[in-house]
PDB file of C-alpha atoms in Angstrom:
ATOM      1  CA  MET N   1     118.725  94.740  36.774  1.00 51.00           C
ATOM      2  CA  ALA N   2     121.494  93.195  38.808  1.00 53.00           C
ATOM      3  CA  ALA N   3     118.904  91.855  41.258  1.00 54.00           C
ATOM      4  CA  SER N   4     116.976  90.133  38.480  1.00 53.00           C
ATOM      5  CA  ASP N   5     120.211  88.592  37.117  1.00 54.00           C
ATOM      6  CA  ALA N   6     120.971  87.209  40.558  1.00 52.00           C
ATOM      7  CA  LYS N   7     117.463  85.788  40.727  1.00 53.00           C
ATOM      8  CA  THR N   8     117.749  83.993  37.394  1.00 53.00           C
ATOM      9  CA  THR N   9     121.094  82.460  38.241  1.00 55.00           C
ATOM     10  CA  GLN N  10     119.779  81.130  41.542  1.00 58.00           C
ATOM     11  CA  GLN N  11     116.710  79.473  40.031  1.00 57.00           C
ATOM     12  CA  PRO N  12     117.069  75.750  39.546  1.00 57.00           C
ATOM     13  CA  THR N  13     117.565  74.603  35.989  1.00 63.00           C
ATOM     14  CA  SER N  14     114.529  73.227  34.279  1.00 72.00           C
ATOM     15  CA  ALA N  15     113.841  69.558  34.812  1.00 89.00           C
ATOM     16  CA  THR N  16     114.324  67.049  32.037  1.00 88.00           C
ATOM     17  CA  PRO N  17     111.152  66.959  29.923  1.00 91.00           C
ATOM     18  CA  ALA N  18     108.898  63.951  30.357  1.00 91.00           C
ATOM     19  CA  TYR N  19     109.292  62.829  26.743  1.00 91.00           C
ATOM     20  CA  VAL N  20     113.087  62.672  27.143  1.00 89.00           C
ATOM     21  CA  LYS N  21     112.670  60.596  30.298  1.00 92.00           C
ATOM     22  CA  LEU N  22     110.280  58.311  28.413  1.00 93.00           C
ATOM     23  CA  HIS N  23     112.751  57.927  25.508  1.00 91.00           C
ATOM     24  CA  ARG N  24     115.551  57.070  27.896  1.00 90.00           C
ATOM     25  CA  ALA N  25     113.406  54.597  29.833  1.00 93.00           C
ATOM     26  CA  CYS N  26     112.260  52.850  26.642  1.00 92.00           C
ATOM     27  CA  LEU N  27     115.804  52.597  25.285  1.00 92.00           C
ATOM     28  CA  ALA N  28     117.089  51.352  28.651  1.00 91.00           C
ATOM     29  CA  GLY N  29     114.331  48.742  28.640  1.00 93.00           C
ATOM     30  CA  CYS N  30     115.348  47.649  25.144  1.00 91.00           C
ATOM     31  CA  ILE N  31     119.015  47.439  26.173  1.00 91.00           C
ATOM     32  CA  VAL N  32     117.977  44.912  28.822  1.00 92.00           C
ATOM     33  CA  LEU N  33     115.080  43.200  27.030  1.00 94.00           C
ATOM     34  CA  GLY N  34     116.763  42.801  23.612  1.00 91.00           C
ATOM     35  CA  PRO N  35     119.429  40.297  24.660  1.00 90.00           C
ATOM     36  CA  LEU N  36     117.068  38.736  27.220  1.00 94.00           C
ATOM     37  CA  VAL N  37     114.422  37.991  24.582  1.00 94.00           C
ATOM     38  CA  VAL N  38     117.067  36.482  22.263  1.00 91.00           C
ATOM     39  CA  LEU N  39     118.407  34.401  25.145  1.00 92.00           C
ATOM     40  CA  LEU N  40     114.928  33.100  25.960  1.00 94.00           C
ATOM     41  CA  GLY N  41     114.447  32.245  22.286  1.00 92.00           C
ATOM     42  CA  PHE N  42     117.597  30.121  22.466  1.00 91.00           C
ATOM     43  CA  VAL N  43     116.523  28.572  25.781  1.00 93.00           C
ATOM     44  CA  PHE N  44     113.262  27.344  24.253  1.00 94.00           C
ATOM     45  CA  ASP N  45     114.812  26.409  20.877  1.00 91.00           C
ATOM     46  CA  PRO N  46     114.019  22.725  20.271  1.00 90.00           C
ATOM     47  CA  THR N  47     117.334  22.276  18.433  1.00 86.00           C
ATOM     48  CA  GLY N  48     119.418  23.878  21.167  1.00 81.00           C
ATOM     49  CA  GLY N  49     120.340  26.792  18.899  1.00 76.00           C
ATOM     50  CA  VAL N  50     122.356  24.708  16.433  1.00 74.00           C
ATOM     51  CA  PRO N  51     119.970  23.175  13.924  1.00 71.00           C
ATOM     52  CA  PRO N  52     120.996  19.895  12.295  1.00 70.00           C
ATOM     53  CA  ALA N  53     119.786  18.785   8.856  1.00 71.00           C
ATOM     54  CA  ILE N  54     116.073  19.209   8.170  1.00 71.00           C
ATOM     55  CA  SER N  55     115.183  15.670   9.244  1.00 68.00           C
ATOM     56  CA  GLY N  56     116.951  16.316  12.551  1.00 78.00           C
ATOM     57  CA  ILE N  57     115.159  19.633  12.999  1.00 81.00           C
ATOM     58  CA  ILE N  58     111.783  17.999  12.467  1.00 80.00           C
ATOM     59  CA  ALA N  59     112.689  15.209  14.895  1.00 82.00           C
ATOM     60  CA  ASP N  60     113.774  17.800  17.470  1.00 85.00           C
ATOM     61  CA  PHE N  61     110.498  19.703  17.063  1.00 86.00           C
ATOM     62  CA  GLN N  62     108.520  16.462  17.409  1.00 86.00           C
ATOM     63  CA  ALA N  63     110.381  15.556  20.610  1.00 88.00           C
ATOM     64  CA  VAL N  64     109.431  18.695  22.563  1.00 90.00           C
ATOM     65  CA  SER N  65     106.130  19.930  23.909  1.00 92.00           C
ATOM     66  CA  PRO N  66     103.905  22.216  21.823  1.00 91.00           C
ATOM     67  CA  LEU N  67     104.156  24.850  24.589  1.00 95.00           C
ATOM     68  CA  ARG N  68     107.950  24.960  24.239  1.00 94.00           C
ATOM     69  CA  ILE N  69     107.615  25.408  20.463  1.00 93.00           C
ATOM     70  CA  GLN N  70     105.103  28.233  20.949  1.00 94.00           C
ATOM     71  CA  LEU N  71     107.394  29.958  23.475  1.00 95.00           C
ATOM     72  CA  PHE N  72     110.312  29.577  21.062  1.00 94.00           C
ATOM     73  CA  LEU N  73     108.309  31.111  18.223  1.00 94.00           C
ATOM     74  CA  PHE N  74     106.938  33.874  20.479  1.00 95.00           C
ATOM     75  CA  PHE N  75     110.348  34.999  21.720  1.00 95.00           C
ATOM     76  CA  ASN N  76     111.779  34.895  18.207  1.00 93.00           C
ATOM     77  CA  ALA N  77     108.834  36.956  16.939  1.00 94.00           C
ATOM     78  CA  ALA N  78     109.313  39.472  19.790  1.00 94.00           C
ATOM     79  CA  THR N  79     113.054  39.855  19.174  1.00 92.00           C
ATOM     80  CA  PRO N  80     112.798  42.383  16.304  1.00 92.00           C
ATOM     81  CA  PHE N  81     110.800  44.743  18.525  1.00 93.00           C
ATOM     82  CA  PHE N  82     113.546  45.046  21.162  1.00 92.00           C
ATOM     83  CA  PHE N  83     116.883  43.928  19.734  1.00 90.00           C
ATOM     84  CA  PRO N  84     117.460  46.671  17.112  1.00 92.00           C
ATOM     85  CA  LEU N  85     116.583  49.392  19.611  1.00 93.00           C
ATOM     86  CA  SER N  86     119.145  48.004  22.056  1.00 92.00           C
ATOM     87  CA  TYR N  87     121.869  48.992  19.582  1.00 94.00           C
ATOM     88  CA  LEU N  88     120.440  52.477  19.366  1.00 93.00           C
ATOM     89  CA  GLY N  89     120.330  52.825  23.157  1.00 93.00           C
ATOM     90  CA  LEU N  90     123.877  51.567  23.654  1.00 93.00           C
ATOM     91  CA  GLY N  91     125.171  53.762  20.848  1.00 94.00           C
ATOM     92  CA  LEU N  92     123.544  56.864  22.264  1.00 93.00           C
ATOM     93  CA  LEU N  93     125.267  56.216  25.599  1.00 92.00           C
ATOM     94  CA  ALA N  94     128.664  56.442  23.919  1.00 92.00           C
ATOM     95  CA  MET N  95     127.800  59.041  21.278  1.00 93.00           C
ATOM     96  CA  ARG N  96     129.312  62.116  22.990  1.00 91.00           C
ATOM     97  CA  ARG N  97     132.803  60.747  23.520  1.00 91.00           C
ATOM     98  CA  ALA N  98     133.038  58.132  20.747  1.00 93.00           C
ATOM     99  CA  PRO N  99     130.763  59.423  17.975  1.00 93.00           C
ATOM    100  CA  TRP N 100     132.225  57.568  15.003  1.00 95.00           C
ATOM    101  CA  LEU N 101     132.633  54.224  16.695  1.00 94.00           C
ATOM    102  CA  SER N 102     129.173  54.348  18.229  1.00 95.00           C
ATOM    103  CA  THR N 103     127.586  55.430  14.926  1.00 95.00           C
ATOM    104  CA  ILE N 104     129.249  52.554  13.070  1.00 96.00           C
ATOM    105  CA  GLY N 105     128.255  50.159  15.870  1.00 95.00           C
ATOM    106  CA  ILE N 106     124.626  51.320  15.673  1.00 95.00           C
ATOM    107  CA  ILE N 107     124.516  50.933  11.889  1.00 95.00           C
ATOM    108  CA  VAL N 108     126.171  47.503  11.874  1.00 95.00           C
ATOM    109  CA  GLY N 109     123.980  46.332  14.757  1.00 94.00           C
ATOM    110  CA  LEU N 110     120.790  47.528  13.067  1.00 93.00           C
ATOM    111  CA  VAL N 111     121.749  45.987   9.730  1.00 93.00           C
ATOM    112  CA  GLY N 112     122.537  42.746  11.532  1.00 92.00           C
ATOM    113  CA  SER N 113     119.499  42.606  13.788  1.00 91.00           C
ATOM    114  CA  LEU N 114     116.676  43.709  11.497  1.00 90.00           C
ATOM    115  CA  PRO N 115     116.725  40.504   9.363  1.00 90.00           C
ATOM    116  CA  PHE N 116     115.921  38.390  12.429  1.00 88.00           C
ATOM    117  CA  ALA N 117     112.184  38.673  11.745  1.00 87.00           C
ATOM    118  CA  VAL N 118     112.628  36.779   8.467  1.00 87.00           C
ATOM    119  CA  PHE N 119     113.616  33.589  10.306  1.00 86.00           C
ATOM    120  CA  VAL N 120     110.418  33.248  12.310  1.00 89.00           C
ATOM    121  CA  VAL N 121     108.421  32.044   9.289  1.00 86.00           C
ATOM    122  CA  PRO N 122     110.745  29.115   8.423  1.00 84.00           C
ATOM    123  CA  GLU N 123     110.792  28.133  12.108  1.00 87.00           C
ATOM    124  CA  ALA N 124     106.991  28.124  12.147  1.00 89.00           C
ATOM    125  CA  LEU N 125     107.075  26.085   8.931  1.00 86.00           C
ATOM    126  CA  VAL N 126     109.257  23.462  10.598  1.00 85.00           C
ATOM    127  CA  ALA N 127     106.879  23.383  13.562  1.00 87.00           C
ATOM    128  CA  ALA N 128     103.980  22.772  11.162  1.00 86.00           C
ATOM    129  CA  MET N 129     105.928  20.057   9.311  1.00 84.00           C
ATOM    130  CA  ALA N 130     106.708  18.338  12.599  1.00 83.00           C
ATOM    131  CA  GLN N 131     103.093  18.517  13.688  1.00 84.00           C
ATOM    132  CA  LEU N 132     101.750  17.216  10.367  1.00 81.00           C
ATOM    133  CA  GLY N 133     103.852  14.134  10.177  1.00 74.00           C
ATOM    134  CA  GLY N 134     107.492  14.393   9.789  1.00 63.00           C
ATOM    135  CA  SER N 135     110.174  14.630   7.209  1.00 62.00           C
ATOM    136  CA  ASN N 136     108.792  13.372   3.926  1.00 72.00           C
ATOM    137  CA  THR N 137     110.663  14.181   0.740  1.00 77.00           C
ATOM    138  CA  ALA N 138     108.391  17.089  -0.206  1.00 78.00           C
ATOM    139  CA  ASN N 139     108.997  18.781   3.162  1.00 76.00           C
ATOM    140  CA  VAL N 140     112.751  18.276   2.912  1.00 76.00           C
ATOM    141  CA  ALA N 141     112.801  19.655  -0.644  1.00 80.00           C
ATOM    142  CA  LEU N 142     110.718  22.668   0.399  1.00 80.00           C
ATOM    143  CA  TRP N 143     113.007  23.401   3.346  1.00 79.00           C
ATOM    144  CA  GLN N 144     116.225  23.022   1.360  1.00 81.00           C
ATOM    145  CA  SER N 145     114.891  25.154  -1.476  1.00 85.00           C
ATOM    146  CA  THR N 146     113.824  27.914   0.899  1.00 82.00           C
ATOM    147  CA  THR N 147     116.954  28.027   3.024  1.00 81.00           C
ATOM    148  CA  SER N 148     119.345  27.880   0.069  1.00 85.00           C
ATOM    149  CA  GLN N 149     117.918  30.955  -1.653  1.00 88.00           C
ATOM    150  CA  GLY N 150     120.570  33.638  -2.077  1.00 91.00           C
ATOM    151  CA  ALA N 151     118.496  36.267  -0.296  1.00 90.00           C
ATOM    152  CA  ILE N 152     117.960  34.018   2.727  1.00 88.00           C
ATOM    153  CA  VAL N 153     121.658  33.104   2.906  1.00 89.00           C
ATOM    154  CA  PHE N 154     122.538  36.819   2.681  1.00 92.00           C
ATOM    155  CA  LEU N 155     120.143  37.615   5.549  1.00 90.00           C
ATOM    156  CA  GLN N 156     121.557  34.752   7.621  1.00 88.00           C
ATOM    157  CA  PHE N 157     125.109  36.018   7.194  1.00 91.00           C
ATOM    158  CA  SER N 158     124.087  39.610   7.888  1.00 92.00           C
ATOM    159  CA  TRP N 159     122.369  38.451  11.084  1.00 89.00           C
ATOM    160  CA  VAL N 160     125.281  36.375  12.348  1.00 89.00           C
ATOM    161  CA  ILE N 161     128.014  38.870  11.493  1.00 93.00           C
ATOM    162  CA  GLY N 162     126.088  42.107  12.017  1.00 92.00           C
ATOM    163  CA  HIS N 163     124.536  41.580  15.411  1.00 90.00           C
ATOM    164  CA  LEU N 164     127.789  40.256  16.886  1.00 92.00           C
ATOM    165  CA  LEU N 165     130.027  42.902  15.302  1.00 95.00           C
ATOM    166  CA  GLY N 166     127.577  45.631  16.337  1.00 94.00           C
ATOM    167  CA  TYR N 167     127.870  44.642  19.983  1.00 92.00           C
ATOM    168  CA  VAL N 168     131.670  44.403  19.773  1.00 94.00           C
ATOM    169  CA  LEU N 169     131.930  47.893  18.279  1.00 95.00           C
ATOM    170  CA  LEU N 170     129.501  49.335  20.818  1.00 94.00           C
ATOM    171  CA  GLY N 171     131.357  47.630  23.673  1.00 93.00           C
ATOM    172  CA  ILE N 172     134.576  49.264  22.493  1.00 94.00           C
ATOM    173  CA  ALA N 173     132.809  52.634  22.087  1.00 94.00           C
ATOM    174  CA  LEU N 174     131.297  52.417  25.565  1.00 93.00           C
ATOM    175  CA  GLY N 175     134.699  51.521  27.033  1.00 92.00           C
ATOM    176  CA  ARG N 176     136.440  54.381  25.235  1.00 92.00           C
ATOM    177  CA  ALA N 177     133.700  56.815  26.242  1.00 91.00           C
ATOM    178  CA  ARG N 178     133.880  55.609  29.839  1.00 90.00           C
ATOM    179  CA  ALA N 179     130.074  55.569  29.816  1.00 89.00           C
ATOM    180  CA  ILE N 180     130.045  52.286  31.711  1.00 87.00           C
ATOM    181  CA  PRO N 181     132.710  50.499  33.771  1.00 89.00           C
ATOM    182  CA  LEU N 182     135.447  48.898  31.678  1.00 90.00           C
ATOM    183  CA  TRP N 183     134.582  45.384  32.883  1.00 90.00           C
ATOM    184  CA  ALA N 184     130.998  45.847  31.620  1.00 88.00           C
ATOM    185  CA  ALA N 185     132.229  47.120  28.259  1.00 87.00           C
ATOM    186  CA  CYS N 186     134.460  44.050  27.989  1.00 88.00           C
ATOM    187  CA  LEU N 187     131.503  41.766  28.692  1.00 87.00           C
ATOM    188  CA  ILE N 188     129.558  43.335  25.840  1.00 82.00           C
TER     189      ILE N 188
END
């Protein structure tokens, strides 16, 4: 029996299962692709990321190429597929040594990043208004009515506050957990 115990202790430990490797690879991809997709959305944004009044937005959309508008809309539509999972991946990195902070960071980041999909439709609406002829009073009234709805304003605030606060909390959690170098945690 002692010989069999020696044999079992000398055998290499089992390799990480393929599904775990796949999970880790997908989450690592989302950690990189989430912010990259958002950045590319801002790069192609006809307004430069800070939209003026509706007449200015329509003028900005009219001034750029249709390809740039389509790239802007594409990257904004792709954001909800990567961005929320980036919070999950970062939080799981810090979970062992900073469980509460990483859990709160994941929740705040998810709550802040999930509403992003809602904003693609109004952006496509502005693109259609720009293509169809500009800022007439009906278009301006439609835009102002849509963007001033309480639910839309709530989602805008949850996006702005949530996605930023989620990254701050996860950066602190990653720094405290020493899961990444301190300089990288500070950059997050």
